[in-house]
Amino acid sequence: MKYYTIKTKENTQMIIKEVNAEIASYGFSLSEEDYQFLLAKQKELYTHYNLIDLDTTIIKVIAMTVNKSPYIRQSNYVDLIVHFLDLFYACRKQIGTLHYDDEIIYTLYQIYLLHYGEISTKLLYDTLKILQEKL
Amino acid sequence: MKHTIQSNSFENTTFLDILKFLRTHSFMEDEEYHNIQIQIFLLVKKLVLTHTHNRTTTISKRKYHQIMNSVYYTLDHATTYHKNPIEFIKAKHIAFFYDEGKQSITALHEQVYDLYIKLKQSILPINNERYQDVILQQLLYFYHEYNIEYRATYCRQDFDYPLLDGIPLDHDMYHKKGVDLAVEYAKRLSIEQTFCQRFTTEELVTLFHNYEEHVGVSIHLLGINIMEIVLLQFMFSTLLPNQKPSLMILDSEKRYLCSLIQNTHTTVETIYQNMDIILDKQTMQYIYRYKEQLSQKIQIALEHNQLDHLIITKSIQKAKFTFHDKPSVSSKTFSQIINKIEEKNNADEKIQILFQYSLSIHDIIDILETDIFTDDHYPLLFQKLDILSIALLFKYTYPEEFVFHATIVLHTSYLHNLDISRQWQSYFLIYIEQLTDEKKNELQNILNIMN
């Protein structure tokens, strides 16, 4: 195995450890496979919206926000993170770079709770409306 | 077996191409290559975070490519690694190369401003929209808009004023981007302007006034190259015996040149030999680009027996004059013209002054409005104008007559109903009324086309 592959692997393991330490108290965990799947999904989603994300921190931010949701279990935890990634990049495409990542994820989560955990187009529209009002 | 490379073989090679070469020829380990990619990625990421004010690392693909291209463009402008890429291109040096490239681009950016100031201060007194726009607007806008970090390869300006060898677009923008393109264009324009400055303002103004008369069109909106017109005239004047080359060629001299020029090759060679003695090396080098074009021009003119079309002579002998629909002269020039007219006693001499300047129809109206001419001058003046000038004079005197879809018919009752607020207008309408039916129809057609 090449030096830089080892470094990347070490990095991934460190992130997973950090996320798991935070979400464990809520009864969730992420495996290395889950994380690799989320990385692939992240790339697929931002490419779909004609965007580029130079960091993977957003996965960590989402994972550590949605773990508080009363509407999920471990079995659909990764799916919810993917849905949030999709909503996040949809918002970014619409509103540009005027909001912080955390701000968008926080707003998305608040609207998600107001919609009783239902992921729909309306959730996206309501989030965009609130974010635009904040400008 | 590893290839050997010469120290100067990468002088004009881009950073990416050198990197590719080093990798494909095993001059660089995969790990080092990967580390270089990481350093470049970190540079881009830092720029993205600055761009988004640390709000996000997500940006549009378009913006990302702009930043990425800017980083590579900046690395291309670093000079150190070109001397010995194997030794110098290392991951730990990338940040240094980037700063070095930025300094080099900043110097070029400042050069654009210096050239803009130089060109602006010595702008030629030629009323051509593209020429003035490229100097007064495009170069300055480029300077203000240029962004080294985020849009280093971008140049919104198309530099549409054609140089001696055409517009940059004809030459694939000289295979340059961003500040390199702007500097190249400004340098070429500066050489052209410096050449034209060999001649006095009066010589240039007269030449272009004669040129307008010669081709029958105002140069205001034409896509011409000023140097080409000046240079052609200068080139032909070098063929005249016992004379310092100038822009003024007399009719007799033109006839002499037409009889002298029989062979394209000999003529072109003689012209270039004569110019070699007069002009400096840099200007000559630049003018050599025009050699083939000159040969073609002379060849075509000889084949069609139209050599006289290439040589511009004084237009004083012409019976009719045209004043184009172009911007007015400066108030200083206007006062000079008025003073000159006042100095003359004879009606013919007074009117002749008007034709010595490259005036627009608006200037003619302004002069008429000053009442500087007396009643007996007006018929003489209108007789000297060609039908297009009469039509333009009518259009700007009676703009209310030009109603959408209305047809103008110049019959007597129509002319009698037009308002007369100035003395010259009554003479103008009488002049139109007295035109022959043929001329009146021609004028009518032009007026209706203008409508």
Coordinates of C-alpha atoms in Angstrom, one line a residue:
Chain A
M1 CA 0.0 0.0 0.0
K2 CA 1.3 3.4 -0.9
Y3 CA 2.2 6.0 1.7
Y4 CA -0.6 8.5 0.7
T5 CA -3.2 5.6 0.7
I6 CA -2.2 4.8 4.3
K7 CA -2.5 8.5 5.3
T8 CA -6.0 8.8 3.7
K9 CA -7.1 5.6 5.6
E10 CA -5.7 7.0 8.9
N11 CA -7.6 10.2 8.2
T12 CA -10.9 8.4 7.6
Q13 CA -10.6 6.3 10.7
M14 CA -9.9 9.4 12.7
I15 CA -13.1 11.1 11.4
I16 CA -15.3 8.0 12.0
K17 CA -13.9 7.8 15.6
E18 CA -14.7 11.4 16.2
V19 CA -18.3 11.1 14.8
N20 CA -19.0 7.9 16.6
A21 CA -17.9 9.4 19.9
E22 CA -20.5 12.1 19.5
I23 CA -23.4 10.0 18.1
A24 CA -22.9 7.0 20.4
S25 CA -24.9 8.5 23.3
Y26 CA -27.9 8.7 20.9
G27 CA -27.6 5.1 20.0
F28 CA -26.0 5.5 16.5
S29 CA -22.8 4.5 14.9
L30 CA -21.1 4.7 11.5
S31 CA -18.9 2.0 10.1
E32 CA -16.0 2.5 7.7
E33 CA -18.2 1.1 4.9
D34 CA -21.0 3.6 5.7
Y35 CA -18.6 6.4 5.6
Q36 CA -17.1 5.3 2.2
F37 CA -20.7 5.0 0.9
L38 CA -21.5 8.6 2.2
L39 CA -18.3 9.9 0.5
A40 CA -19.3 8.4 -2.8
K41 CA -22.9 9.8 -2.4
Q42 CA -21.5 13.3 -1.5
K43 CA -19.5 13.4 -4.8
E44 CA -22.5 12.1 -6.8
L45 CA -24.8 14.7 -5.3
Y46 CA -22.7 17.8 -5.6
T47 CA -21.8 16.8 -9.2
H48 CA -25.5 16.4 -9.9
Y49 CA -26.0 20.0 -8.8
N50 CA -23.0 21.2 -10.9
L51 CA -21.1 22.0 -7.7
I52 CA -17.8 21.1 -6.2
D53 CA -17.2 20.6 -2.5
L54 CA -13.5 20.6 -1.5
D55 CA -14.1 19.1 1.9
T56 CA -16.0 16.2 3.5
T57 CA -16.8 18.0 6.8
I58 CA -20.4 18.4 5.7
I59 CA -21.0 14.7 6.3
K60 CA -19.7 15.0 9.8
V61 CA -21.9 18.1 10.4
I62 CA -25.0 16.3 9.1
A63 CA -24.3 13.1 11.0
M64 CA -23.8 15.0 14.2
T65 CA -27.0 17.1 13.7
V66 CA -29.5 14.4 12.6
N67 CA -28.6 12.0 15.3
K68 CA -30.9 13.9 17.6
S69 CA -33.9 13.2 15.4
P70 CA -36.8 11.4 17.1
Y71 CA -37.9 10.0 13.7
I72 CA -35.0 7.7 12.9
R73 CA -33.3 4.5 13.9
Q74 CA -29.9 3.1 13.2
S75 CA -31.3 1.2 10.1
N76 CA -32.3 4.5 8.3
Y77 CA -29.6 6.8 9.8
V78 CA -27.3 6.6 6.8
D79 CA -30.3 7.2 4.4
L80 CA -31.2 10.3 6.3
I81 CA -27.7 11.7 6.0
V82 CA -27.9 11.1 2.3
H83 CA -31.3 12.9 2.1
F84 CA -29.8 15.8 4.0
L85 CA -26.7 15.9 1.7
D86 CA -29.1 16.1 -1.2
L87 CA -31.1 18.9 0.4
F88 CA -28.0 20.7 1.4
Y89 CA -26.5 20.8 -2.1
A90 CA -30.0 21.7 -3.5
C91 CA -30.0 24.8 -1.2
R92 CA -26.4 25.7 -2.1
K93 CA -27.3 25.6 -5.8
Q94 CA -30.2 28.0 -5.1
I95 CA -28.7 30.5 -2.6
G96 CA -25.0 30.5 -3.5
T97 CA -22.3 31.1 -0.8
L98 CA -24.0 33.7 1.4
H99 CA -24.8 31.3 4.3
Y100 CA -22.6 29.2 6.5
D101 CA -22.8 25.4 6.0
D102 CA -23.8 25.0 9.7
E103 CA -26.6 27.6 9.3
I104 CA -28.1 25.7 6.3
I105 CA -27.9 22.3 8.1
Y106 CA -29.4 23.8 11.2
T107 CA -32.3 25.4 9.3
L108 CA -32.9 22.2 7.3
Y109 CA -33.1 20.2 10.6
Q110 CA -35.5 22.7 12.2
I111 CA -37.9 22.5 9.2
Y112 CA -37.5 18.7 9.1
L113 CA -38.7 18.6 12.7
L114 CA -41.6 20.9 11.9
H115 CA -42.5 18.4 9.1
Y116 CA -42.4 15.6 11.6
G117 CA -39.5 13.9 9.9
E118 CA -41.0 13.8 6.5
I119 CA -38.5 14.5 3.6
S120 CA -40.3 16.3 0.8
T121 CA -39.9 19.1 -1.7
K122 CA -41.9 21.3 0.6
L123 CA -39.1 20.9 3.2
L124 CA -36.6 22.3 0.7
Y125 CA -38.9 25.2 -0.3
D126 CA -39.6 26.2 3.3
T127 CA -35.9 26.0 4.1
L128 CA -35.0 28.2 1.1
K129 CA -37.7 30.7 2.1
I130 CA -36.3 31.1 5.6
L131 CA -32.7 31.3 4.4
Q132 CA -33.6 33.9 1.8
E133 CA -35.4 35.9 4.5
K134 CA -32.3 35.9 6.6
L135 CA -30.3 37.8 3.9
Chain B
M1 CA 16.5 4.5 -19.2
K2 CA 15.9 8.1 -18.0
H3 CA 15.8 10.9 -20.6
T4 CA 18.2 13.8 -20.3
I5 CA 16.8 17.2 -20.6
Q6 CA 18.3 20.5 -21.6
S7 CA 18.1 23.5 -19.2
N8 CA 16.4 25.7 -21.8
S9 CA 14.0 23.1 -23.2
F10 CA 11.1 24.1 -20.8
E11 CA 11.3 27.9 -21.3
N12 CA 7.8 28.2 -22.8
T13 CA 6.3 25.1 -21.4
T14 CA 3.4 25.2 -19.0
F15 CA 3.7 24.0 -15.4
L16 CA 1.2 21.2 -16.1
D17 CA 3.1 20.0 -19.2
I18 CA 6.4 19.9 -17.3
L19 CA 4.8 18.0 -14.5
K20 CA 3.3 15.5 -17.0
F21 CA 6.7 15.2 -18.7
L22 CA 8.5 14.6 -15.4
R23 CA 6.0 11.9 -14.4
T24 CA 5.8 10.1 -17.7
H25 CA 9.6 10.0 -18.1
S26 CA 10.1 8.8 -14.5
F27 CA 11.8 11.9 -13.3
M28 CA 9.3 12.1 -10.5
E29 CA 8.1 9.5 -8.0
D30 CA 4.3 8.9 -7.7
E31 CA 4.4 10.0 -4.1
E32 CA 6.0 13.4 -4.9
Y33 CA 3.5 13.9 -7.7
H34 CA 0.6 13.2 -5.3
N35 CA 2.1 15.6 -2.8
I36 CA 2.3 18.3 -5.5
Q37 CA -1.4 17.7 -6.3
I38 CA -2.2 18.0 -2.6
Q39 CA -0.3 21.3 -2.3
I40 CA -2.2 22.7 -5.4
F41 CA -5.5 21.4 -3.9
L42 CA -4.7 23.2 -0.6
L43 CA -3.9 26.4 -2.5
V44 CA -7.3 26.2 -4.3
K45 CA -9.1 25.4 -1.1
K46 CA -7.6 28.4 0.6
L47 CA -8.7 30.6 -2.2
V48 CA -12.2 29.1 -2.2
L49 CA -12.5 29.7 1.6
T50 CA -11.3 33.3 1.1
H51 CA -13.9 33.7 -1.7
T52 CA -16.7 32.4 0.4
H53 CA -15.5 34.3 3.6
N54 CA -15.0 30.9 5.3
R55 CA -18.7 30.1 5.0
T56 CA -18.4 27.0 2.9
T57 CA -16.1 24.8 0.8
T58 CA -18.9 24.3 -1.8
I59 CA -18.7 26.4 -5.0
S60 CA -20.0 26.1 -8.5
K61 CA -18.0 24.0 -11.0
R62 CA -17.5 27.2 -13.1
K63 CA -16.0 29.1 -10.3
Y64 CA -13.9 26.2 -9.3
H65 CA -12.4 25.9 -12.8
Q66 CA -11.8 29.6 -12.9
I67 CA -9.8 29.4 -9.6
M68 CA -8.0 26.2 -10.7
N69 CA -7.0 27.8 -14.0
S70 CA -5.9 30.9 -12.3
V71 CA -3.6 28.9 -10.0
Y72 CA -2.0 27.0 -12.9
Y73 CA -1.7 30.2 -14.9
T74 CA 0.1 31.8 -11.9
L75 CA 2.4 28.8 -11.6
D76 CA 3.2 29.1 -15.3
H77 CA 4.5 32.6 -14.6
A78 CA 7.0 31.5 -12.0
T79 CA 10.4 31.4 -13.6
T80 CA 12.7 29.5 -11.1
Y81 CA 11.7 26.0 -12.0
H82 CA 12.1 26.4 -15.7
K83 CA 15.8 26.4 -15.3
N84 CA 15.9 22.9 -13.8
P85 CA 12.5 21.3 -13.4
I86 CA 13.9 18.0 -12.1
E87 CA 15.6 19.7 -9.2
F88 CA 13.1 22.4 -8.4
I89 CA 9.6 21.0 -8.9
K90 CA 8.9 19.7 -5.5
A91 CA 5.8 19.8 -3.3
K92 CA 7.5 22.0 -0.7
H93 CA 8.2 24.6 -3.4
I94 CA 4.7 25.0 -4.8
A95 CA 3.8 27.9 -2.5
F96 CA 7.0 29.7 -3.4
F97 CA 6.3 29.2 -7.1
Y98 CA 2.8 30.5 -6.6
D99 CA 4.0 33.7 -4.9
E100 CA 6.7 34.1 -7.6
G101 CA 4.1 33.8 -10.4
K102 CA 1.8 36.3 -8.6
Q103 CA 4.6 38.8 -8.5
S104 CA 5.3 38.3 -12.2
I105 CA 1.6 38.7 -13.1
T106 CA 1.4 41.8 -10.9
A107 CA 4.3 43.4 -12.8
L108 CA 2.5 42.6 -16.1
H109 CA -0.8 44.0 -14.7
E110 CA 1.1 47.3 -13.9
Q111 CA 2.6 47.3 -17.4
V112 CA -1.0 47.3 -18.9
Y113 CA -1.6 50.5 -16.9
D114 CA 1.7 52.1 -18.0
L115 CA 0.9 51.3 -21.6
Y116 CA -2.6 52.6 -21.2
I117 CA -1.3 56.0 -19.9
K118 CA 1.3 56.1 -22.7
L119 CA -1.3 55.4 -25.3
K120 CA -3.8 57.8 -23.8
Q121 CA -1.3 60.7 -23.5
S122 CA -0.3 60.4 -27.1
I123 CA -3.7 59.4 -28.6
L124 CA -3.9 60.3 -32.3
P125 CA -6.3 63.0 -33.4
I126 CA -8.4 60.5 -35.4
N127 CA -12.1 60.3 -34.9
N128 CA -12.5 56.5 -35.0
E129 CA -14.8 54.9 -32.5
R130 CA -13.0 51.5 -32.1
Y131 CA -9.6 53.1 -31.8
Q132 CA -10.7 55.5 -29.1
D133 CA -12.7 52.9 -27.3
V134 CA -9.8 50.4 -27.2
I135 CA -7.5 53.0 -25.6
L136 CA -9.8 55.0 -23.5
Q137 CA -12.2 52.2 -22.3
Q138 CA -11.1 48.7 -23.0
L139 CA -7.5 48.8 -21.6
L140 CA -8.6 50.8 -18.6
Y141 CA -11.5 48.5 -17.8
F142 CA -9.2 45.5 -18.2
Y143 CA -6.8 47.0 -15.7
H144 CA -9.6 47.6 -13.1
E145 CA -11.4 44.3 -13.6
Y146 CA -8.4 42.0 -13.7
N147 CA -8.3 39.6 -10.8
I148 CA -5.1 37.6 -10.4
E149 CA -6.3 35.1 -7.8
Y150 CA -9.8 34.2 -9.2
R151 CA -9.8 35.1 -12.9
A152 CA -6.2 35.3 -14.0
T153 CA -6.9 33.8 -17.4
Y154 CA -9.9 36.0 -18.1
C155 CA -10.0 39.0 -20.5
R156 CA -13.5 40.2 -21.1
Q157 CA -12.3 42.8 -23.6
D158 CA -12.1 41.6 -27.2
F159 CA -9.8 44.4 -28.4
D160 CA -11.8 44.8 -31.6
Y161 CA -9.8 47.7 -33.0
P162 CA -7.8 45.9 -35.8
L163 CA -4.1 46.2 -35.7
L164 CA -1.9 46.2 -38.9
D165 CA -2.3 42.4 -39.2
G166 CA -6.0 42.3 -38.1
I167 CA -7.9 41.8 -34.9
P168 CA -6.4 39.4 -32.2
L169 CA -9.3 37.0 -32.9
D170 CA -7.8 36.4 -36.4
H171 CA -4.6 35.2 -34.6
D172 CA -6.3 33.0 -32.0
M173 CA -5.8 35.8 -29.5
Y174 CA -2.0 35.4 -30.1
H175 CA -2.3 32.1 -28.2
K176 CA -2.4 34.2 -25.0
K177 CA -4.8 34.6 -22.1
G178 CA -5.5 37.1 -19.4
V179 CA -2.9 39.8 -18.7
D180 CA -0.5 38.3 -21.3
L181 CA -3.0 39.0 -24.0
A182 CA -3.7 42.6 -22.8
V183 CA 0.1 43.4 -22.7
E184 CA 0.7 41.9 -26.1
Y185 CA -2.1 43.9 -27.7
A186 CA -1.2 47.1 -25.9
K187 CA 2.5 46.7 -26.9
R188 CA 1.6 46.2 -30.6
L189 CA -0.8 49.2 -30.5
S190 CA 1.9 51.3 -28.9
I191 CA 4.3 50.5 -31.8
E192 CA 1.7 51.5 -34.3
Q193 CA 0.9 54.7 -32.4
T194 CA 4.5 55.6 -32.1
F195 CA 4.9 55.2 -35.9
C196 CA 2.0 57.5 -36.6
Q197 CA 3.4 60.1 -34.2
R198 CA 6.3 60.7 -36.7
F199 CA 3.8 62.9 -38.4
T200 CA 2.2 66.2 -37.2
T201 CA -1.4 66.5 -36.1
E202 CA -2.1 68.6 -39.1
E203 CA -0.7 66.0 -41.5
L204 CA -2.7 63.2 -39.9
V205 CA -6.0 65.2 -39.8
T206 CA -5.6 66.3 -43.4
L207 CA -4.7 62.7 -44.5
F208 CA -7.8 61.3 -42.8
H209 CA -10.0 64.1 -44.1
N210 CA -8.7 63.3 -47.6
Y211 CA -9.2 59.6 -47.0
E212 CA -12.8 60.2 -46.1
E213 CA -13.3 62.1 -49.3
H214 CA -11.4 59.5 -51.2
V215 CA -13.6 56.6 -50.0
G216 CA -16.8 58.6 -49.5
V217 CA -17.4 57.3 -46.0
S218 CA -16.8 58.7 -42.5
I219 CA -14.1 56.8 -40.7
H220 CA -15.9 57.3 -37.4
L221 CA -17.5 53.8 -37.4
L222 CA -15.2 52.0 -39.8
G223 CA -13.2 49.0 -38.7
I224 CA -10.0 50.5 -40.2
N225 CA -6.4 50.4 -39.0
I226 CA -5.0 53.9 -38.7
M227 CA -1.4 52.8 -39.1
E228 CA -2.3 51.0 -42.4
I229 CA -3.6 54.1 -44.0
V230 CA -0.7 56.2 -42.8
L231 CA 1.9 53.5 -43.6
L232 CA 0.6 53.0 -47.2
Q233 CA 0.8 56.7 -47.9
F234 CA 4.3 56.8 -46.3
M235 CA 5.4 53.8 -48.3
F236 CA 4.4 55.3 -51.6
S237 CA 6.0 58.6 -50.7
T238 CA 9.3 56.8 -50.2
L239 CA 9.3 56.1 -53.9
L240 CA 9.2 59.8 -54.8
P241 CA 12.5 61.2 -55.9
N242 CA 14.5 63.8 -53.9
Q243 CA 11.9 64.2 -51.1
K244 CA 11.6 63.5 -47.5
P245 CA 8.7 61.0 -47.1
S246 CA 5.5 62.6 -46.0
L247 CA 1.8 61.9 -46.0
M248 CA 0.9 64.6 -48.6
I249 CA 1.0 63.3 -52.1
L250 CA 0.1 65.7 -55.0
D251 CA -1.9 64.7 -58.0
S252 CA 1.2 65.0 -60.2
E253 CA 3.2 62.8 -57.9
K254 CA 0.4 60.3 -57.9
R255 CA 0.5 60.2 -61.7
Y256 CA 4.3 59.7 -61.5
L257 CA 3.9 56.8 -59.0
C258 CA 1.2 55.1 -61.2
S259 CA 3.6 55.2 -64.1
L260 CA 6.6 54.0 -62.0
I261 CA 4.9 51.1 -60.3
Q262 CA 4.8 48.2 -62.9
N263 CA 6.1 45.2 -61.0
T264 CA 4.8 44.2 -57.6
H265 CA 8.0 42.4 -56.3
T266 CA 10.4 45.2 -57.3
T267 CA 8.1 47.9 -55.9
V268 CA 7.6 46.1 -52.5
E269 CA 11.4 45.4 -52.2
T270 CA 12.3 49.0 -53.1
I271 CA 9.7 50.3 -50.5
Y272 CA 11.1 48.1 -47.8
Q273 CA 14.7 49.0 -48.7
N274 CA 13.9 52.7 -48.6
M275 CA 12.1 52.3 -45.3
D276 CA 14.9 50.3 -43.8
I277 CA 17.1 53.5 -44.0
I278 CA 14.5 55.7 -42.4
L279 CA 12.9 53.6 -39.7
D280 CA 14.3 52.0 -36.5
K281 CA 14.8 48.2 -36.2
Q282 CA 11.7 47.5 -34.0
T283 CA 9.3 49.4 -36.2
M284 CA 10.7 47.7 -39.3
Q285 CA 10.4 44.3 -37.7
Y286 CA 6.7 45.1 -37.0
I287 CA 6.1 46.5 -40.5
Y288 CA 7.5 43.3 -42.1
R289 CA 4.2 41.6 -41.0
Y290 CA 2.5 43.8 -43.6
K291 CA 4.8 42.9 -46.5
E292 CA 2.6 40.1 -47.9
Q293 CA -0.5 42.2 -47.6
L294 CA 1.2 45.1 -49.4
S295 CA 2.3 42.7 -52.2
Q296 CA -1.3 41.5 -52.6
K297 CA -2.7 45.0 -52.5
I298 CA -0.3 46.2 -55.2
Q299 CA -0.8 43.1 -57.3
I300 CA -4.6 43.4 -57.3
A301 CA -4.4 47.1 -58.0
L302 CA -2.1 46.5 -61.0
E303 CA -4.2 43.7 -62.3
H304 CA -7.3 45.9 -62.3
N305 CA -5.5 49.1 -63.2
Q306 CA -6.6 50.7 -60.0
L307 CA -3.3 51.8 -58.4
D308 CA -4.6 55.3 -58.0
H309 CA -7.2 54.0 -55.5
L310 CA -4.3 53.1 -53.1
I311 CA -2.8 56.6 -53.1
I312 CA -4.6 59.4 -51.4
T313 CA -4.2 62.9 -52.7
K314 CA -5.5 66.3 -51.7
S315 CA -9.2 66.7 -52.3
I316 CA -9.4 70.5 -52.8
Q317 CA -10.1 70.1 -56.5
K318 CA -13.3 68.2 -55.9
A319 CA -16.5 69.9 -57.0
K320 CA -18.8 68.5 -54.3
F321 CA -18.1 67.8 -50.6
T322 CA -19.5 65.4 -48.1
F323 CA -20.1 66.1 -44.4
H324 CA -20.7 62.9 -42.5
D325 CA -23.1 62.1 -39.6
K326 CA -20.4 61.8 -37.0
P327 CA -19.6 63.5 -33.6
S328 CA -18.8 67.3 -33.7
V329 CA -15.3 68.7 -33.4
S330 CA -14.0 70.0 -30.1
S331 CA -15.0 73.5 -29.0
K332 CA -11.4 74.7 -29.5
T333 CA -11.3 73.5 -33.1
F334 CA -14.8 75.0 -33.6
S335 CA -13.6 78.5 -32.4
Q336 CA -10.5 78.2 -34.6
I337 CA -12.7 77.5 -37.7
I338 CA -15.0 80.5 -36.9
N339 CA -11.9 82.8 -36.4
K340 CA -10.5 81.6 -39.8
I341 CA -13.8 82.2 -41.6
E342 CA -14.0 85.7 -40.0
E343 CA -10.5 86.5 -41.3
K344 CA -11.5 85.9 -44.9
N345 CA -13.2 88.6 -47.0
N346 CA -14.1 86.6 -50.1
A347 CA -17.2 84.3 -50.0
D348 CA -15.3 81.5 -51.8
E349 CA -12.4 81.6 -49.4
K350 CA -14.8 81.6 -46.4
I351 CA -16.6 78.5 -47.7
Q352 CA -13.3 76.8 -48.6
I353 CA -12.3 76.9 -44.9
L354 CA -15.2 74.4 -44.1
F355 CA -13.8 71.9 -46.5
Q356 CA -10.3 72.0 -45.1
Y357 CA -11.4 70.4 -41.8
S358 CA -12.9 67.0 -41.2
L359 CA -16.3 68.4 -40.1
S360 CA -19.5 66.6 -39.3
I361 CA -22.9 67.8 -40.5
H362 CA -23.6 68.9 -36.9
D363 CA -20.6 71.2 -37.1
I364 CA -22.0 72.7 -40.4
I365 CA -25.4 73.4 -38.7
D366 CA -23.6 75.0 -35.7
I367 CA -21.6 77.2 -38.1
L368 CA -24.7 78.2 -40.0
E369 CA -26.4 79.0 -36.7
T370 CA -23.7 81.5 -35.8
D371 CA -24.9 83.7 -38.8
I372 CA -21.2 84.1 -39.8
F373 CA -22.2 83.9 -43.5
T374 CA -24.2 86.6 -45.3
D375 CA -27.2 86.1 -47.6
D376 CA -25.1 85.8 -50.8
H377 CA -22.9 83.1 -49.2
Y378 CA -25.7 80.5 -48.7
P379 CA -26.5 79.6 -52.3
L380 CA -22.8 79.2 -53.0
L381 CA -22.3 77.0 -49.9
F382 CA -25.3 74.7 -50.7
Q383 CA -24.1 74.3 -54.3
K384 CA -20.8 72.9 -53.0
L385 CA -22.5 70.2 -50.9
D386 CA -23.2 66.7 -52.3
I387 CA -26.7 65.3 -52.2
L388 CA -26.0 63.2 -49.0
S389 CA -24.9 66.3 -47.1
I390 CA -28.0 68.1 -48.3
A391 CA -30.2 65.2 -47.1
L392 CA -28.4 65.1 -43.7
L393 CA -28.8 68.9 -43.3
F394 CA -32.5 68.6 -44.0
K395 CA -32.8 65.7 -41.5
Y396 CA -31.2 67.6 -38.7
T397 CA -32.9 70.9 -39.4
Y398 CA -36.4 69.4 -39.7
P399 CA -36.3 66.2 -37.5
E400 CA -40.1 66.5 -36.8
E401 CA -40.7 65.7 -40.5
F402 CA -39.2 62.2 -40.0
V403 CA -42.3 60.4 -38.7
F404 CA -42.4 56.6 -38.7
H405 CA -43.9 55.3 -42.0
A406 CA -44.5 58.8 -43.4
T407 CA -43.2 59.5 -46.9
I408 CA -41.5 62.8 -47.6
V409 CA -42.4 64.4 -51.0
L410 CA -40.5 67.6 -51.8
H411 CA -43.2 69.5 -53.7
T412 CA -43.3 73.3 -53.5
S413 CA -46.3 73.6 -51.1
Y414 CA -44.6 71.1 -48.7
L415 CA -41.4 73.2 -48.7
H416 CA -43.3 76.4 -48.2
N417 CA -45.1 75.0 -45.1
L418 CA -41.8 74.2 -43.3
D419 CA -40.8 76.5 -40.4
I420 CA -38.1 79.0 -41.0
S421 CA -36.5 80.3 -37.8
R422 CA -33.1 81.3 -39.3
Q423 CA -32.2 83.2 -42.4
W424 CA -30.0 80.4 -43.8
Q425 CA -33.0 78.0 -43.6
S426 CA -35.0 80.1 -46.1
Y427 CA -32.1 79.9 -48.6
F428 CA -31.7 76.2 -47.9
L429 CA -35.4 75.6 -48.8
I430 CA -35.1 77.8 -51.9
Y431 CA -32.1 75.8 -53.0
I432 CA -34.0 72.5 -52.6
E433 CA -37.0 74.0 -54.5
Q434 CA -34.8 75.0 -57.4
L435 CA -33.1 71.6 -57.7
T436 CA -33.7 69.7 -61.0
D437 CA -36.4 67.0 -60.9
E438 CA -33.8 64.4 -61.1
K439 CA -31.8 65.7 -58.2
K440 CA -35.0 66.4 -56.2
N441 CA -36.0 62.7 -56.7
E442 CA -32.6 61.5 -55.6
L443 CA -32.8 63.7 -52.4
Q444 CA -36.3 62.5 -51.8
N445 CA -35.2 58.9 -52.0
I446 CA -32.3 59.4 -49.6
L447 CA -34.6 61.2 -47.1
N448 CA -37.1 58.4 -47.2
I449 CA -34.4 55.8 -46.6
M450 CA -33.3 57.9 -43.6
N451 CA -36.8 57.9 -42.2

